[in-house]
Coordinates of C-alpha atoms in Angstrom, one line a residue:
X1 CA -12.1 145.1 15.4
X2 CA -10.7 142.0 13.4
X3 CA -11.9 141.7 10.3
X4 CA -11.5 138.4 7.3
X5 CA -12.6 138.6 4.1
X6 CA -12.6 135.2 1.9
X7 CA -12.1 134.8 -1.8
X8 CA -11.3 132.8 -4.8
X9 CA -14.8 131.0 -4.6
X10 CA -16.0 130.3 -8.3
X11 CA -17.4 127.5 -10.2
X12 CA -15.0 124.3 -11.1
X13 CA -14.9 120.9 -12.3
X14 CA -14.1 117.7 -10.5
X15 CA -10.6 117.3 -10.2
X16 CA -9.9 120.8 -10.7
X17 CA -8.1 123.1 -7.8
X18 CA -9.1 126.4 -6.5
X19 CA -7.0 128.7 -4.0
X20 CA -8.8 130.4 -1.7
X21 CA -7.3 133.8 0.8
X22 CA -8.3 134.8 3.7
X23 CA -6.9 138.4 4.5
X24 CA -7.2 139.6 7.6
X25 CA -7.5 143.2 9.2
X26 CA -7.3 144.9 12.9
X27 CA -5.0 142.4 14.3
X28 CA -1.9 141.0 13.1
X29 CA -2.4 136.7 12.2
X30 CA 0.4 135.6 14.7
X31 CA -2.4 136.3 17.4
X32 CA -4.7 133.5 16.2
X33 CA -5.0 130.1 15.3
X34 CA -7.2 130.1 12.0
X35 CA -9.0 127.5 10.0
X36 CA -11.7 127.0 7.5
X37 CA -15.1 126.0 7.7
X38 CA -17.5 124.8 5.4
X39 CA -21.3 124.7 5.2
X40 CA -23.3 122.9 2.1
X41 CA -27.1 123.8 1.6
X42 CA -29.3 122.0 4.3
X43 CA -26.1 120.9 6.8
X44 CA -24.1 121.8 10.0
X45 CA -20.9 124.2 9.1
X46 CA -18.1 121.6 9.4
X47 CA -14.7 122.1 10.4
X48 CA -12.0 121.6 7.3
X49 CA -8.9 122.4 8.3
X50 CA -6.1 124.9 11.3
X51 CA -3.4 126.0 11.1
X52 CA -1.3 127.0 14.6
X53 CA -0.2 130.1 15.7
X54 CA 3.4 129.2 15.4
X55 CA 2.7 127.3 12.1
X56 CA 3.7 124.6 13.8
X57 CA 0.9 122.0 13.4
X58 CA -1.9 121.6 10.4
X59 CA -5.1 119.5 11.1
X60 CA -7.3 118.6 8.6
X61 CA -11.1 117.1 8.4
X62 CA -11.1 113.3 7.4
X63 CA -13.0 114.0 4.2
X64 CA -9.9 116.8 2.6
X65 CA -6.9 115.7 4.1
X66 CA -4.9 114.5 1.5
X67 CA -5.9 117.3 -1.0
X68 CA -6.4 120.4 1.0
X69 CA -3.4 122.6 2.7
X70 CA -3.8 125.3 4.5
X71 CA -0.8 127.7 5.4
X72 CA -0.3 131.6 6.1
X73 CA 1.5 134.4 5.0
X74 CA 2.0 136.9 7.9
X75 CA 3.8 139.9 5.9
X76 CA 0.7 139.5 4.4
X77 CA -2.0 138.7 7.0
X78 CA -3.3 136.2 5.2
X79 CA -4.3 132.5 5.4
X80 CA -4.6 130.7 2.4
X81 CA -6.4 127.1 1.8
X82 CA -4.9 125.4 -1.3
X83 CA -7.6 122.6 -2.4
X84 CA -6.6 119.6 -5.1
X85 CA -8.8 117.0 -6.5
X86 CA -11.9 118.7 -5.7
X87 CA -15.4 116.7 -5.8
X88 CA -18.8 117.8 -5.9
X89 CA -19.1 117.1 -2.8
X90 CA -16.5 119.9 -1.6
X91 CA -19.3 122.5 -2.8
X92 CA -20.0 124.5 -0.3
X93 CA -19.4 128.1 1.3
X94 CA -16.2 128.2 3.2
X95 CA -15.4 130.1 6.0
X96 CA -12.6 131.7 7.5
X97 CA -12.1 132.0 11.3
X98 CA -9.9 133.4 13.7
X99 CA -9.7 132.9 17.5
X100 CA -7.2 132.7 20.7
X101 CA -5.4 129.3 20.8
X102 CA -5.7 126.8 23.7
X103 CA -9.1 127.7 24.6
X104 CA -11.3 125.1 23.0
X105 CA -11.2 122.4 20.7
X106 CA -9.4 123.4 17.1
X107 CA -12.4 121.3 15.1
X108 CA -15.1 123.5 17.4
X109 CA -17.1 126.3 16.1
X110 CA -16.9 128.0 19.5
X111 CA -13.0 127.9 19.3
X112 CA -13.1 130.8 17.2
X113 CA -14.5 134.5 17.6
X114 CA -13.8 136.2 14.4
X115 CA -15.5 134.7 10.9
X116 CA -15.6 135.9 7.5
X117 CA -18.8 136.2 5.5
X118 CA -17.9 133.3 3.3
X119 CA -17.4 132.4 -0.4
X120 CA -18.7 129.9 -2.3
X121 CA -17.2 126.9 -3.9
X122 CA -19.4 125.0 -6.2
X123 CA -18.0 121.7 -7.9
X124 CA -19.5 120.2 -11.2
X125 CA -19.4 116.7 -11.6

């Protein structure tokens, strides 16, 4: 069973930057493609960012590229998502996901089979 547990959530200003992990158990990383999610009170989850199997390609929302990077550390099993020049309207819960690559689009909920419980990110203008 694959397991991811987020954190590095708290409570910021605008402008600050927050780091948040992703550490992941039950399978080793190199199996999956894995990105972040977000979901702010009252919306859809949105995609935010992927990072490839081989590390080879990034993809980022419109709204964080720019100020967002994602990248993994596989002696470690875990995927980090650095975030810069955060706004208030970053605050959300972020999720981490894992799935199989090649099977659906990166950006698509459904492309992933493994998610985290979340953690929050809250932005104070």
């Amino acid at each position: 069973q694959v397991q991811l547990v987020e954190s590095g959530g708290g409570l910021v200003q605008a402008g600050d930057s927050l780091r948040l992990s992703c550490s992941v158990s039950g399978r080793t990383l190199s199996s999956y493609i894995m990105g972040w999610f977000r979901q702010a009170p009252g919306k859809e989850r949105e995609f935010v960012s992927t990072i490839t199997r081989n590390d080879k390609n990034t993809y980022y929302s419109d709204s964080v590229k720019g100020r967002f990077t994602i990248s993994r550390d596989s002696a470690k099993n875990t995927v980090y998502l650095q975030m810069n020049s955060l706004k208030p309207e970053d605050t959300a819960v972020y999720y981490c996901a894992a799935g199989p690559p090649g099977r659906f689009s990166y950006r698509d909920r459904i492309a992933y089979d493994y998610w985290g419980q979340g953690t929050q990110v809250t932005v104070s203008s």
